[in-house]
PDB file of C-alpha atoms in Angstrom:
ATOM      1  CA  GLY I   1      -2.571 -10.125   6.378  1.00  0.00           C
ATOM      2  CA  PHE I   2      -3.933 -13.618   6.315  1.00  0.00           C
ATOM      3  CA  GLY I   3      -6.941 -12.766   4.142  1.00  0.00           C
ATOM      4  CA  THR I   4      -9.322 -14.480   6.550  1.00  0.00           C
ATOM      5  CA  ARG I   5     -12.426 -12.791   5.085  1.00  0.00           C
ATOM      6  CA  LEU I   6     -11.485 -14.022   1.588  1.00  0.00           C
ATOM      7  CA  ARG I   7     -10.228 -17.445   2.606  1.00  0.00           C
ATOM      8  CA  SER I   8     -13.392 -19.273   1.513  1.00  0.00           C
ATOM      9  CA  SER I   9     -13.153 -17.712  -1.978  1.00  0.00           C
ATOM     10  CA  VAL I  10      -9.391 -17.490  -2.448  1.00  0.00           C
ATOM     11  CA  LYS I  11      -7.576 -20.570  -1.266  1.00  0.00           C
ATOM     12  CA  ASP I  12      -3.822 -21.076  -1.150  1.00  0.00           C
ATOM     13  CA  VAL I  13      -2.849 -17.576  -2.314  1.00  0.00           C
ATOM     14  CA  PRO I  14      -2.364 -14.294  -0.443  1.00  0.00           C
ATOM     15  CA  LYS I  15      -5.307 -11.920  -0.854  1.00  0.00           C
ATOM     16  CA  ALA I  16      -3.272  -9.564  -3.093  1.00  0.00           C
ATOM     17  CA  MET I  17      -2.942 -12.465  -5.541  1.00  0.00           C
ATOM     18  CA  ALA I  18      -6.682 -13.113  -5.799  1.00  0.00           C
ATOM     19  CA  PRO I  19      -7.520 -13.602  -9.480  1.00  0.00           C
ATOM     20  CA  VAL I  20      -9.324 -10.722 -11.193  1.00  0.00           C
ATOM     21  CA  PHE I  21     -10.078 -11.129 -14.907  1.00  0.00           C
ATOM     22  CA  GLY I  22      -7.523 -13.929 -15.138  1.00  0.00           C
ATOM     23  CA  LYS I  23      -4.624 -12.106 -13.444  1.00  0.00           C
ATOM     24  CA  PRO I  24      -3.655 -11.537  -9.816  1.00  0.00           C
ATOM     25  CA  PHE I  25      -5.092  -8.335  -8.346  1.00  0.00           C
ATOM     26  CA  LEU I  26      -1.582  -7.161  -7.449  1.00  0.00           C
ATOM     27  CA  GLU I  27      -0.542  -7.428 -11.098  1.00  0.00           C
ATOM     28  CA  HIS I  28      -3.370  -5.101 -12.129  1.00  0.00           C
ATOM     29  CA  LEU I  29      -2.275  -2.682  -9.392  1.00  0.00           C
ATOM     30  CA  LEU I  30       1.385  -2.827 -10.448  1.00  0.00           C
ATOM     31  CA  VAL I  31       0.501  -2.155 -14.116  1.00  0.00           C
ATOM     32  CA  MET I  32      -1.701   0.805 -13.127  1.00  0.00           C
ATOM     33  CA  LEU I  33       1.045   2.262 -10.913  1.00  0.00           C
ATOM     34  CA  LYS I  34       3.604   1.864 -13.697  1.00  0.00           C
ATOM     35  CA  GLN I  35       1.271   3.816 -15.990  1.00  0.00           C
ATOM     36  CA  LYS I  36       1.270   6.542 -13.301  1.00  0.00           C
ATOM     37  CA  GLY I  37       5.083   6.711 -13.456  1.00  0.00           C
ATOM     38  CA  ILE I  38       6.006   4.478 -10.529  1.00  0.00           C
ATOM     39  CA  SER I  39       8.682   1.990 -11.566  1.00  0.00           C
ATOM     40  CA  ARG I  40      10.429   0.918  -8.339  1.00  0.00           C
ATOM     41  CA  PHE I  41       8.624  -1.307  -5.863  1.00  0.00           C
ATOM     42  CA  VAL I  42       9.369  -2.856  -2.505  1.00  0.00           C
ATOM     43  CA  PHE I  43       6.910  -5.611  -1.651  1.00  0.00           C
ATOM     44  CA  CYS I  44       6.562  -6.385   2.047  1.00  0.00           C
ATOM     45  CA  ILE I  45       5.671 -10.057   2.020  1.00  0.00           C
ATOM     46  CA  GLY I  46       4.717 -12.427   4.784  1.00  0.00           C
ATOM     47  CA  TYR I  47       1.989 -15.047   4.683  1.00  0.00           C
ATOM     48  CA  LEU I  48       2.357 -17.026   1.424  1.00  0.00           C
ATOM     49  CA  GLY I  49       4.751 -14.317   0.203  1.00  0.00           C
ATOM     50  CA  ASN I  50       6.687 -16.855  -1.856  1.00  0.00           C
ATOM     51  CA  ILE I  51       3.697 -16.928  -4.252  1.00  0.00           C
ATOM     52  CA  ILE I  52       4.062 -13.183  -4.846  1.00  0.00           C
ATOM     53  CA  GLU I  53       7.828 -13.457  -5.265  1.00  0.00           C
ATOM     54  CA  ASP I  54       7.552 -16.445  -7.626  1.00  0.00           C
ATOM     55  CA  HIS I  55       5.042 -14.570  -9.811  1.00  0.00           C
ATOM     56  CA  PHE I  56       6.737 -11.168 -10.017  1.00  0.00           C
ATOM     57  CA  LYS I  57      10.410 -12.096  -9.534  1.00  0.00           C
ATOM     58  CA  ASP I  58      12.500  -8.911 -10.139  1.00  0.00           C
ATOM     59  CA  GLY I  59       9.720  -7.152 -12.090  1.00  0.00           C
ATOM     60  CA  LYS I  60      11.541  -7.006 -15.441  1.00  0.00           C
ATOM     61  CA  LYS I  61       8.619  -8.702 -17.193  1.00  0.00           C
ATOM     62  CA  TRP I  62       6.554  -5.578 -16.386  1.00  0.00           C
ATOM     63  CA  GLY I  63       9.389  -3.083 -16.956  1.00  0.00           C
ATOM     64  CA  VAL I  64       9.753  -2.284 -13.260  1.00  0.00           C
ATOM     65  CA  SER I  65      12.165  -3.082 -10.441  1.00  0.00           C
ATOM     66  CA  ILE I  66      10.903  -5.123  -7.487  1.00  0.00           C
ATOM     67  CA  GLN I  67      12.695  -5.857  -4.225  1.00  0.00           C
ATOM     68  CA  TYR I  68      11.270  -7.882  -1.362  1.00  0.00           C
ATOM     69  CA  SER I  69      11.197  -7.428   2.376  1.00  0.00           C
ATOM     70  CA  ARG I  70      10.314 -10.774   3.928  1.00  0.00           C
ATOM     71  CA  GLU I  71       8.680 -11.368   7.292  1.00  0.00           C
ATOM     72  CA  THR I  72       9.685 -14.482   9.168  1.00  0.00           C
ATOM     73  CA  PHE I  73       6.735 -13.958  11.527  1.00  0.00           C
ATOM     74  CA  PRO I  74       3.743 -11.561  11.336  1.00  0.00           C
ATOM     75  CA  LEU I  75       4.908  -7.969  11.937  1.00  0.00           C
ATOM     76  CA  LYS I  76       1.655  -6.138  11.136  1.00  0.00           C
ATOM     77  CA  SER I  77       1.753  -2.978   8.993  1.00  0.00           C
ATOM     78  CA  GLY I  78       4.162  -0.831  11.013  1.00  0.00           C
ATOM     79  CA  GLY I  79       6.544  -3.700  11.688  1.00  0.00           C
ATOM     80  CA  ALA I  80       6.604  -4.719   8.033  1.00  0.00           C
ATOM     81  CA  LEU I  81       7.453  -1.162   7.041  1.00  0.00           C
ATOM     82  CA  LYS I  82      10.225  -0.921   9.637  1.00  0.00           C
ATOM     83  CA  ASN I  83      11.566  -4.264   8.394  1.00  0.00           C
ATOM     84  CA  ALA I  84      11.756  -2.828   4.850  1.00  0.00           C
ATOM     85  CA  GLU I  85      13.375   0.452   5.931  1.00  0.00           C
ATOM     86  CA  HIS I  86      16.783  -0.380   4.414  1.00  0.00           C
ATOM     87  CA  LEU I  87      15.144  -0.743   0.965  1.00  0.00           C
ATOM     88  CA  LEU I  88      13.126   2.480   1.012  1.00  0.00           C
ATOM     89  CA  ASP I  89      13.835   5.895  -0.499  1.00  0.00           C
ATOM     90  CA  ASP I  90      13.825   8.975   1.757  1.00  0.00           C
ATOM     91  CA  VAL I  91      10.256   9.754   0.588  1.00  0.00           C
ATOM     92  CA  PHE I  92       8.054   6.979  -0.795  1.00  0.00           C
ATOM     93  CA  PHE I  93       4.511   5.884  -1.530  1.00  0.00           C
ATOM     94  CA  LEU I  94       3.055   3.310   0.798  1.00  0.00           C
ATOM     95  CA  ILE I  95       0.219   1.538  -0.983  1.00  0.00           C
ATOM     96  CA  ASN I  96      -1.865  -1.318   0.338  1.00  0.00           C
ATOM     97  CA  GLY I  97      -1.472  -4.265  -2.021  1.00  0.00           C
ATOM     98  CA  ASP I  98      -5.074  -5.358  -1.703  1.00  0.00           C
ATOM     99  CA  VAL I  99      -6.909  -2.134  -2.570  1.00  0.00           C
ATOM    100  CA  CYS I 100      -7.024  -0.001  -5.690  1.00  0.00           C
ATOM    101  CA  ARG I 101      -7.948   3.657  -5.509  1.00  0.00           C
ATOM    102  CA  VAL I 102      -7.988   6.293  -8.202  1.00  0.00           C
ATOM    103  CA  VAL I 103      -5.528   8.854  -6.877  1.00  0.00           C
ATOM    104  CA  ASP I 104      -3.546  11.601  -8.578  1.00  0.00           C
ATOM    105  CA  TYR I 105      -0.184  10.298  -7.389  1.00  0.00           C
ATOM    106  CA  LYS I 106       1.775  13.260  -8.740  1.00  0.00           C
ATOM    107  CA  GLU I 107      -0.516  15.759  -7.015  1.00  0.00           C
ATOM    108  CA  LEU I 108      -0.443  13.794  -3.758  1.00  0.00           C
ATOM    109  CA  PHE I 109       3.365  13.624  -3.823  1.00  0.00           C
ATOM    110  CA  GLU I 110       3.682  17.363  -4.569  1.00  0.00           C
ATOM    111  CA  TYR I 111       1.235  18.196  -1.772  1.00  0.00           C
ATOM    112  CA  HIS I 112       3.269  16.078   0.609  1.00  0.00           C
ATOM    113  CA  GLN I 113       6.522  17.787  -0.374  1.00  0.00           C
ATOM    114  CA  LYS I 114       5.001  21.259   0.178  1.00  0.00           C
ATOM    115  CA  SER I 115       3.448  20.343   3.525  1.00  0.00           C
ATOM    116  CA  ASN I 116       6.678  19.208   5.212  1.00  0.00           C
ATOM    117  CA  ALA I 117       4.640  16.486   6.928  1.00  0.00           C
ATOM    118  CA  LEU I 118       6.130  13.128   7.872  1.00  0.00           C
ATOM    119  CA  ILE I 119       3.159  11.360   6.328  1.00  0.00           C
ATOM    120  CA  THR I 120       0.346  12.343   3.976  1.00  0.00           C
ATOM    121  CA  ILE I 121      -2.745  10.155   4.033  1.00  0.00           C
ATOM    122  CA  SER I 122      -5.063   9.965   1.062  1.00  0.00           C
ATOM    123  CA  VAL I 123      -8.603   9.740   2.406  1.00  0.00           C
ATOM    124  CA  LYS I 124     -11.920   8.911   0.855  1.00  0.00           C
ATOM    125  CA  LYS I 125     -15.390   9.982   1.877  1.00  0.00           C
ATOM    126  CA  ILE I 126     -17.612   7.086   2.829  1.00  0.00           C
ATOM    127  CA  ASP I 127     -21.322   7.130   2.054  1.00  0.00           C
ATOM    128  CA  GLY I 128     -22.810   6.344   5.430  1.00  0.00           C
ATOM    129  CA  ALA I 129     -20.636   5.636   8.424  1.00  0.00           C
ATOM    130  CA  HIS I 130     -19.494   2.080   8.907  1.00  0.00           C
ATOM    131  CA  ALA I 131     -16.867   0.292  10.963  1.00  0.00           C
ATOM    132  CA  CYS I 132     -13.404   1.180   9.725  1.00  0.00           C
ATOM    133  CA  SER I 133     -10.385   3.172  10.743  1.00  0.00           C
ATOM    134  CA  LYS I 134     -11.848   6.372  12.083  1.00  0.00           C
ATOM    135  CA  LEU I 135     -10.113   9.501  10.819  1.00  0.00           C
ATOM    136  CA  ILE I 136     -10.650  12.674  12.756  1.00  0.00           C
ATOM    137  CA  LEU I 137     -10.060  15.626  10.408  1.00  0.00           C
ATOM    138  CA  GLU I 138      -9.510  19.234  11.419  1.00  0.00           C
ATOM    139  CA  LYS I 139      -8.806  21.820   8.696  1.00  0.00           C
ATOM    140  CA  GLY I 140      -7.668  19.115   6.281  1.00  0.00           C
ATOM    141  CA  HIS I 141      -5.300  17.484   8.774  1.00  0.00           C
ATOM    142  CA  VAL I 142      -5.757  14.118  10.439  1.00  0.00           C
ATOM    143  CA  THR I 143      -5.632  14.707  14.192  1.00  0.00           C
ATOM    144  CA  ALA I 144      -6.559  11.173  15.266  1.00  0.00           C
ATOM    145  CA  PHE I 145      -6.632   7.699  13.752  1.00  0.00           C
ATOM    146  CA  GLU I 146      -8.840   5.378  15.794  1.00  0.00           C
ATOM    147  CA  SER I 147     -11.031   2.353  15.540  1.00  0.00           C
ATOM    148  CA  GLY I 148     -14.703   3.195  15.096  1.00  0.00           C
ATOM    149  CA  HIS I 149     -17.205   4.852  12.770  1.00  0.00           C
ATOM    150  CA  SER I 150     -16.403   7.813  10.552  1.00  0.00           C
ATOM    151  CA  ASP I 151     -17.397   9.576   7.346  1.00  0.00           C
ATOM    152  CA  TYR I 152     -13.787   9.210   6.132  1.00  0.00           C
ATOM    153  CA  SER I 153     -11.431   6.293   5.726  1.00  0.00           C
ATOM    154  CA  ASP I 154      -7.840   6.098   4.599  1.00  0.00           C
ATOM    155  CA  ALA I 155      -7.706   5.163   0.929  1.00  0.00           C
ATOM    156  CA  GLY I 156      -4.729   2.825   1.318  1.00  0.00           C
ATOM    157  CA  VAL I 157      -2.352   5.326  -0.324  1.00  0.00           C
ATOM    158  CA  PHE I 158       0.177   7.282   1.720  1.00  0.00           C
ATOM    159  CA  VAL I 159       3.281   9.382   1.072  1.00  0.00           C
ATOM    160  CA  VAL I 160       5.814   8.762   3.819  1.00  0.00           C
ATOM    161  CA  ASN I 161       9.074  10.361   4.865  1.00  0.00           C
ATOM    162  CA  LYS I 162      11.487   7.647   5.957  1.00  0.00           C
ATOM    163  CA  LYS I 163      12.232   9.778   9.064  1.00  0.00           C
ATOM    164  CA  LEU I 164       8.850   8.614  10.377  1.00  0.00           C
ATOM    165  CA  LEU I 165      10.365   5.169  10.934  1.00  0.00           C
ATOM    166  CA  CYS I 166      13.018   6.382  13.386  1.00  0.00           C
TER     167      CYS I 166
END
């Protein structure tokens, strides 16, 4: 995204590169994910994406592998993912680059594998309903994903089967 809500505080960098304790937020996220055993990344980059690519390059500095899927015009989330399809494994984590959630990635991945779902969405309970993506849950399954108020929001961490992109 264009980071419009952060624009007054973070100028000339994409929101994922906002400085946090002297380093870009995305760097903190990458280091945390590496500690969780994730070592291969595909960054979907658009607006000011060259800043991300210039900083991380191929990822060797952090002991990971990074490939890039570049947008030539805004594709939104689904379009960016479809654009990156040729770089993705058959089953992969989809993680928002501007949020950090404490998630048991191994447990989430194993749950996904057992469920035979096309996508597993990590959700978080929200104290007090507020405007966000509204998740309608029935027996632990998301049955609707709408705009509105809800007690639950997606946590920005998903496990996705590449078949979903067909």
